[in-house]
Tab-separated table of C-alpha atoms in Angstrom:
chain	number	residue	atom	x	y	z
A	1	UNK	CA	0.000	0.000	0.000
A	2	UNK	CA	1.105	3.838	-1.133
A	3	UNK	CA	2.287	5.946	1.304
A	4	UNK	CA	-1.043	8.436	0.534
A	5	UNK	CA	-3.189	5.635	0.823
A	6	UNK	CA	-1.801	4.732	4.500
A	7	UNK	CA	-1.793	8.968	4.686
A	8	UNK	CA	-5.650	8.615	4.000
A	9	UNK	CA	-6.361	5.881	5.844
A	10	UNK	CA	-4.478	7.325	8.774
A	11	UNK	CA	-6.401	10.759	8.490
A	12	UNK	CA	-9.956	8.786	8.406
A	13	UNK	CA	-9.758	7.203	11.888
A	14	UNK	CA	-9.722	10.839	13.319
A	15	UNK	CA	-12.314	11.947	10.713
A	16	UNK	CA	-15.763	12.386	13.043
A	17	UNK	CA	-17.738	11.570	9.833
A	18	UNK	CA	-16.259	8.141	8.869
A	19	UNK	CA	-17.199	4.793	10.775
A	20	UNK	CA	-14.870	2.142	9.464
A	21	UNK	CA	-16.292	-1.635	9.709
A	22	UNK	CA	-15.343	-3.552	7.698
A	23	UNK	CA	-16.240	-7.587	7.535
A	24	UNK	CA	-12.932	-8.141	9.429
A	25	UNK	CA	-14.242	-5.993	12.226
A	26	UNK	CA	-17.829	-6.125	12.530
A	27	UNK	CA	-17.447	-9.928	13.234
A	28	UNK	CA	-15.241	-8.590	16.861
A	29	UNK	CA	-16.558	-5.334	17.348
A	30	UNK	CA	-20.424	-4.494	17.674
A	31	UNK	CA	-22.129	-1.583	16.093
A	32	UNK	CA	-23.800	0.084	18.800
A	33	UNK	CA	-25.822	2.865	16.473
A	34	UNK	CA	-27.764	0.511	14.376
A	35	UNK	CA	-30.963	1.745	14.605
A	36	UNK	CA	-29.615	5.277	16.552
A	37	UNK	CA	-28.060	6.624	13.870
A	38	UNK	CA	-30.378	9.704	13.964
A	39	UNK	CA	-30.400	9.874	17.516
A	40	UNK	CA	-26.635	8.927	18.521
A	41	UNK	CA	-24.673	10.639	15.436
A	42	UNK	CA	-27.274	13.137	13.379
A	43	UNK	CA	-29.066	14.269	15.982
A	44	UNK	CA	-32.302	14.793	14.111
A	45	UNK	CA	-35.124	12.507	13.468
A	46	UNK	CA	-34.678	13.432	9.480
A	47	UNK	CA	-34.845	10.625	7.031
A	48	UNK	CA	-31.701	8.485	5.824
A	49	UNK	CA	-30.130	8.354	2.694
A	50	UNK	CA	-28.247	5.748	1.576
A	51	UNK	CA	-25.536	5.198	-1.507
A	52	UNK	CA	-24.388	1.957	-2.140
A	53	UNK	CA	-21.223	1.688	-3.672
A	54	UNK	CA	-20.470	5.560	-3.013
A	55	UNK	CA	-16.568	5.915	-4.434
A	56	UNK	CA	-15.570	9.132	-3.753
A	57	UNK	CA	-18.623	10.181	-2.523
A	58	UNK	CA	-18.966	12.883	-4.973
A	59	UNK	CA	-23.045	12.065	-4.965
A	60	UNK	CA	-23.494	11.674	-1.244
A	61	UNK	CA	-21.815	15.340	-0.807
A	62	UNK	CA	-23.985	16.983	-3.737
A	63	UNK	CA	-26.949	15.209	-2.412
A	64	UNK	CA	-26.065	16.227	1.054
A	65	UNK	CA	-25.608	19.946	-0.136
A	66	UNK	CA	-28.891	20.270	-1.831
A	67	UNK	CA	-31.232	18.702	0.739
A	68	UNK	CA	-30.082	19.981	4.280
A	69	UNK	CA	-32.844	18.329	6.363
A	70	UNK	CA	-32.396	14.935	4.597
A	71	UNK	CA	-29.613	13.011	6.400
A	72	UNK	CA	-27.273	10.941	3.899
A	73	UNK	CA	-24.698	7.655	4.363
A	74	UNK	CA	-22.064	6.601	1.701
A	75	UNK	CA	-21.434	3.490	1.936
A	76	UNK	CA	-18.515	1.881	0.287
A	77	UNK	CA	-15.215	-0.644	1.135
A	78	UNK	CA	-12.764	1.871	-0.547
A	79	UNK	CA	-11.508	3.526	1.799
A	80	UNK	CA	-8.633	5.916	-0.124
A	81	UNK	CA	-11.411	6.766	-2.619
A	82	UNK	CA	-13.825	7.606	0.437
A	83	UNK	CA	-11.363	9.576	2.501
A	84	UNK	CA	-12.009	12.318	-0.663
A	85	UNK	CA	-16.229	12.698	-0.169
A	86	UNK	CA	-15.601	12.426	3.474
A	87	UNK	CA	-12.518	15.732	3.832
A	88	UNK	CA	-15.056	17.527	1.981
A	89	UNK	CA	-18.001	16.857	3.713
A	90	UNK	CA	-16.016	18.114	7.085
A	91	UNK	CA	-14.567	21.301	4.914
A	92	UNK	CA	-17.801	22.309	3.351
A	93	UNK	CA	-19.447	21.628	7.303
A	94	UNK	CA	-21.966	19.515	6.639
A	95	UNK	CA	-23.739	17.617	9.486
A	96	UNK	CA	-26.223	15.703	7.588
A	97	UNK	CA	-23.623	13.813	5.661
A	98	UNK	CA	-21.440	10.649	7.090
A	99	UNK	CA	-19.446	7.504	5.652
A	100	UNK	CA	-19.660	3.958	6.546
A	101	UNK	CA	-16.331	2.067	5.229
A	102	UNK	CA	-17.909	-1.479	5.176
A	103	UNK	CA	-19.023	-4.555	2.689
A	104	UNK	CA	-22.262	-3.961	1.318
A	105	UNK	CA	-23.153	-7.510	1.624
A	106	UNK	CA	-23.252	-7.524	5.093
A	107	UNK	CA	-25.261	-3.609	5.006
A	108	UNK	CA	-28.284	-5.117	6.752
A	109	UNK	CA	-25.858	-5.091	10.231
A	110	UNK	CA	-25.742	-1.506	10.288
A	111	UNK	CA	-29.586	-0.270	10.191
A	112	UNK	CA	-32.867	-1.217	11.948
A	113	UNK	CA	-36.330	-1.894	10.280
A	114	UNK	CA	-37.292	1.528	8.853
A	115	UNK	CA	-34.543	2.973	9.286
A	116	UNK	CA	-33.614	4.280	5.747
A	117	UNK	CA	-36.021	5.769	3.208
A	118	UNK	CA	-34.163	5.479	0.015
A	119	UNK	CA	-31.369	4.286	-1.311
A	120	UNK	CA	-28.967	4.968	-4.526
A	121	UNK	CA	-27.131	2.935	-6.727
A	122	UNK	CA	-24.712	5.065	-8.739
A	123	UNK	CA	-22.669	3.437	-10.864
A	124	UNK	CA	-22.174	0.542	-9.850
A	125	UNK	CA	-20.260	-2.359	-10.927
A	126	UNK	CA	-22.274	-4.787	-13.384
A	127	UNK	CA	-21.419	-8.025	-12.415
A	128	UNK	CA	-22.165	-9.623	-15.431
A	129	UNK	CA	-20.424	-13.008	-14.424
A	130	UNK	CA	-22.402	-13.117	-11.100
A	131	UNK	CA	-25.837	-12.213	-10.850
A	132	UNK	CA	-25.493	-12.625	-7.165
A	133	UNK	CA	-22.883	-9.496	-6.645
A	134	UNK	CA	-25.119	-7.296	-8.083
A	135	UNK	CA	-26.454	-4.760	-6.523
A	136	UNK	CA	-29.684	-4.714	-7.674
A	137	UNK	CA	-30.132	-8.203	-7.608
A	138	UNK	CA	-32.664	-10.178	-5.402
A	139	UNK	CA	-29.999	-11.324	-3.124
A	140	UNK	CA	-29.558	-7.462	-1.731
A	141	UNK	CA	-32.838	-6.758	-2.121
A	142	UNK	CA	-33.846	-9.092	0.709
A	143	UNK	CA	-31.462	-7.542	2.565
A	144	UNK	CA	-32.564	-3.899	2.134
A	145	UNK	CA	-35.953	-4.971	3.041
A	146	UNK	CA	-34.803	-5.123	6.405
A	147	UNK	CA	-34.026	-1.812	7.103
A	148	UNK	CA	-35.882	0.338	4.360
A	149	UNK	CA	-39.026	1.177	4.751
A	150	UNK	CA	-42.161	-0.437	3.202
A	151	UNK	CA	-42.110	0.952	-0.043
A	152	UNK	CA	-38.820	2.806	0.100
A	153	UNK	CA	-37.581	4.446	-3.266
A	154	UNK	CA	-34.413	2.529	-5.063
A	155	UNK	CA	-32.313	4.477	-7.684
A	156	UNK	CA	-30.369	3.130	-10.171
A	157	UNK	CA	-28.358	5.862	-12.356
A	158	UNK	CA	-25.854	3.293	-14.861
A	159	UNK	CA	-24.026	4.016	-17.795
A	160	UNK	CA	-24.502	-0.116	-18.514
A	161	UNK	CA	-26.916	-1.245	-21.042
A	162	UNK	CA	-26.519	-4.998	-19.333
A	163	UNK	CA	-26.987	-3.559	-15.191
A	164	UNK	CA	-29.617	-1.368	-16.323
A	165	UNK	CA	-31.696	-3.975	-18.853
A	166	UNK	CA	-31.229	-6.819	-15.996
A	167	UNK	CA	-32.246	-4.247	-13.176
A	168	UNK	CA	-35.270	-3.620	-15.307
A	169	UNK	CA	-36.082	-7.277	-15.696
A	170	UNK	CA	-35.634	-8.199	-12.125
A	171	UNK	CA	-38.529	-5.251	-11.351
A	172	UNK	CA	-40.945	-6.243	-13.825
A	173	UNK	CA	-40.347	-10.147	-12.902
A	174	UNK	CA	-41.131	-9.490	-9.654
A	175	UNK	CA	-43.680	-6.396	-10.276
A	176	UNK	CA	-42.014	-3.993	-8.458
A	177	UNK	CA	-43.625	-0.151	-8.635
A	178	UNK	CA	-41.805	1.957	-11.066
A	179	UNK	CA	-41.759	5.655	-10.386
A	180	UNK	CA	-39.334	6.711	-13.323
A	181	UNK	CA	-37.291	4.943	-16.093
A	182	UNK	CA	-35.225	6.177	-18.717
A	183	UNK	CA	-32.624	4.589	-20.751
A	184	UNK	CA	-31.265	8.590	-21.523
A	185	UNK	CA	-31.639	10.756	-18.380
A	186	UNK	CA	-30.059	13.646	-19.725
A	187	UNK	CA	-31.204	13.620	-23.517
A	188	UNK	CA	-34.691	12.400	-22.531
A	189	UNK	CA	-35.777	13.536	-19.595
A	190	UNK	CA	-38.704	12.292	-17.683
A	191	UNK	CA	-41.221	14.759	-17.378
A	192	UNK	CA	-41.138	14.213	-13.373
A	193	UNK	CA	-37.203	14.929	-13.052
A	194	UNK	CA	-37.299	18.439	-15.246
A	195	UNK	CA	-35.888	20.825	-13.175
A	196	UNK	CA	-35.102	18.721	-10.336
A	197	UNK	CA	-31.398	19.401	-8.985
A	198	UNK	CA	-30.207	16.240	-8.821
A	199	UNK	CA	-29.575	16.053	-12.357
A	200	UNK	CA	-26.575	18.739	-11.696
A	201	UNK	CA	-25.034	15.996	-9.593
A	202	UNK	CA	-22.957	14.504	-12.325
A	203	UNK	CA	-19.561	12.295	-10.951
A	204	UNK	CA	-15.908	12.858	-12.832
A	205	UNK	CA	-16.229	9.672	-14.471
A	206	UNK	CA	-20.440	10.319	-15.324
A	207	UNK	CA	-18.901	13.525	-17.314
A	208	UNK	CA	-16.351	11.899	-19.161
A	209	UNK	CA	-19.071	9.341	-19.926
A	210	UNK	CA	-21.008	11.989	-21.203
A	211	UNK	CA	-18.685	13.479	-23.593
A	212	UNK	CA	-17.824	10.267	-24.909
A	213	UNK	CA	-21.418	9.704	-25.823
A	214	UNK	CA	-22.218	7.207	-23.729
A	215	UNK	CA	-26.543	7.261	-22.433
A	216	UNK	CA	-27.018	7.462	-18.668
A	217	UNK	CA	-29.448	5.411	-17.875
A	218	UNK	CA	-32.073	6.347	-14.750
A	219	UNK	CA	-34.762	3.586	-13.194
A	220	UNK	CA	-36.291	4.789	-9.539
A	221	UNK	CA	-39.206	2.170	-8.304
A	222	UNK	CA	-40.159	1.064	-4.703
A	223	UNK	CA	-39.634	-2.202	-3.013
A	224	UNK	CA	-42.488	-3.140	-0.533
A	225	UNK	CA	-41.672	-5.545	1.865
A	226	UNK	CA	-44.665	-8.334	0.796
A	227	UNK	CA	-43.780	-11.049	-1.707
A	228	UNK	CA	-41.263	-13.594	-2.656
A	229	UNK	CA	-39.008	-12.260	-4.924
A	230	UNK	CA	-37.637	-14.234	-7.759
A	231	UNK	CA	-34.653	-13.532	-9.730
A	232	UNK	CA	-35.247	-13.213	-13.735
A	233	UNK	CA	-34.357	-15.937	-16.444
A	234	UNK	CA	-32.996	-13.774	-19.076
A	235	UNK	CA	-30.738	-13.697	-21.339
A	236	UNK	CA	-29.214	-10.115	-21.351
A	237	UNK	CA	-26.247	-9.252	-24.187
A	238	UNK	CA	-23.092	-7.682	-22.126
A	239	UNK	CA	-22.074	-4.629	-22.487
A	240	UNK	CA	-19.122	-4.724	-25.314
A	241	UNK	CA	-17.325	-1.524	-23.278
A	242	UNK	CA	-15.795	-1.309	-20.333
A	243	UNK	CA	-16.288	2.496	-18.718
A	244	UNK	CA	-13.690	5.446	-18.806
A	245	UNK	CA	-10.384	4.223	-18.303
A	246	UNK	CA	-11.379	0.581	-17.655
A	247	UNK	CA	-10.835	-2.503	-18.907
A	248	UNK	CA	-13.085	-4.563	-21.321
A	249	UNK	CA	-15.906	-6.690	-19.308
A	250	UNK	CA	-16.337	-9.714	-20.511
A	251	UNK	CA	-15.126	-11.655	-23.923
A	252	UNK	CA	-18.833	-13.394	-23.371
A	253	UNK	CA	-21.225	-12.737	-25.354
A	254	UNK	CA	-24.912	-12.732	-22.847
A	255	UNK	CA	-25.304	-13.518	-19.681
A	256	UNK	CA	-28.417	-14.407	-17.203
């Protein structure tokens, strides 16, 4: 490990924002908020925010910024690329914003029934190989049943034709409300989303994305807690590019 990553990583364990558990810890050491987060670090009874899979946090912050008495989590295992969202969180003084460094698979350890309204996807990584690492897959949504509320609103904003087309499958299979979906948020706006600020949150890499062309897609539906969900049996072609400055996907050609 970099001597700036150890620098970062260093800096977070003073950083009043950040709680750092990851799987390696959580198993030792308890986490005494879940379910108090409000109460024992916000100090509000505002509604929680979640974004899987956060990065730098660059859409936690802007989210944070434009919605004051909303109260927002980034939640990601990276902590170098976190230690960027969280410094400016604590330089631009905002209270409603905080980090949790953990695995998303184990998420459900950190937050009571109810205690999150929403949560956001941005981004995040396809999966194609393993339906079961993805994050809008049924395996985590069982598990974010058991803190979000009845009903609670899940975004998905993708550049990937294959996350977004199996996201969209894995609703409709299991008839899951959909408030909004678009396949080209920014080109063809939904008529509910015109003018709403969150479409100035745009991430370094959703800009370059942009000017290469690329469509960002947009799906936002609800997940009630009644119901057996099933996964979808689909074929779904794989996305034949790999994002800014990554490598290719997959040499495969479709993919359940």
């Amino acid at each position: 490990m970099g001597k700036g990553k150890l620098a970062k990583f260093a800096e977070m364990k003073e950083m009043k924002n950040v709680f750092e558990y990851p799987h390696s810890v959580i198993e030792h050491v308890p986490f005494d908020m879940q379910g108090r987060w409000c109460e024992a670090y916000f100090h509000n009874d505002n509604p929680i925010v979640l974004e899987l899979g956060c990065g730098k946090g660059e859409y936690t912050v802007g989210l944070g910024r434009l919605y004051p008495d909303i109260n927002f989590i980034g939640v990601d295992i990276k902590g170098a690329r976190m230690w960027t969202g969280a410094k400016q969180a604590l330089q631009l003084g905002l209270p409603n914003v905080a980090f949790l460094r953990t695995n998303i698979e184990i998420i459900d350890r950190f937050f009571s029934a109810g205690e999150v309204g929403q949560i956001w996807l941005t981004f995040s990584d396809p999966q194609m190989k393993n339906a079961r690492k993805r994050l809008t897959s049924t395996y985590f949504m069982e598990r974010y049943r058991r803190f979000l509320v009845d009903g609670g609103l899940v975004h998905l904003k993708t550049d990937s034709n294959f996350l977004f087309t199996y996201t969209m499958c894995m609703v409709e299979k299991n008839h899951l409300p959909t408030d909004i979906c678009t396949t080209d948020l920014y080109h063809d706006t939904p008529q509910k989303l015109v003018g709403d600020p969150i479409l100035d949150i745009q991430t370094y890499y959703e800009r370059m994305w942009i000017e290469r062309g690329l469509n960002i897609k947009y799906i936002r539906f609800r997940l009630p807690h009644d119901g057996v969900l099933e996964e979808p049996d689909v074929e779904i072609p794989l996305d034949e590019y790999r994002s800014y400055h990554r490598d290719k996907r997959s040499g495969l050609e479709t993919s359940k």
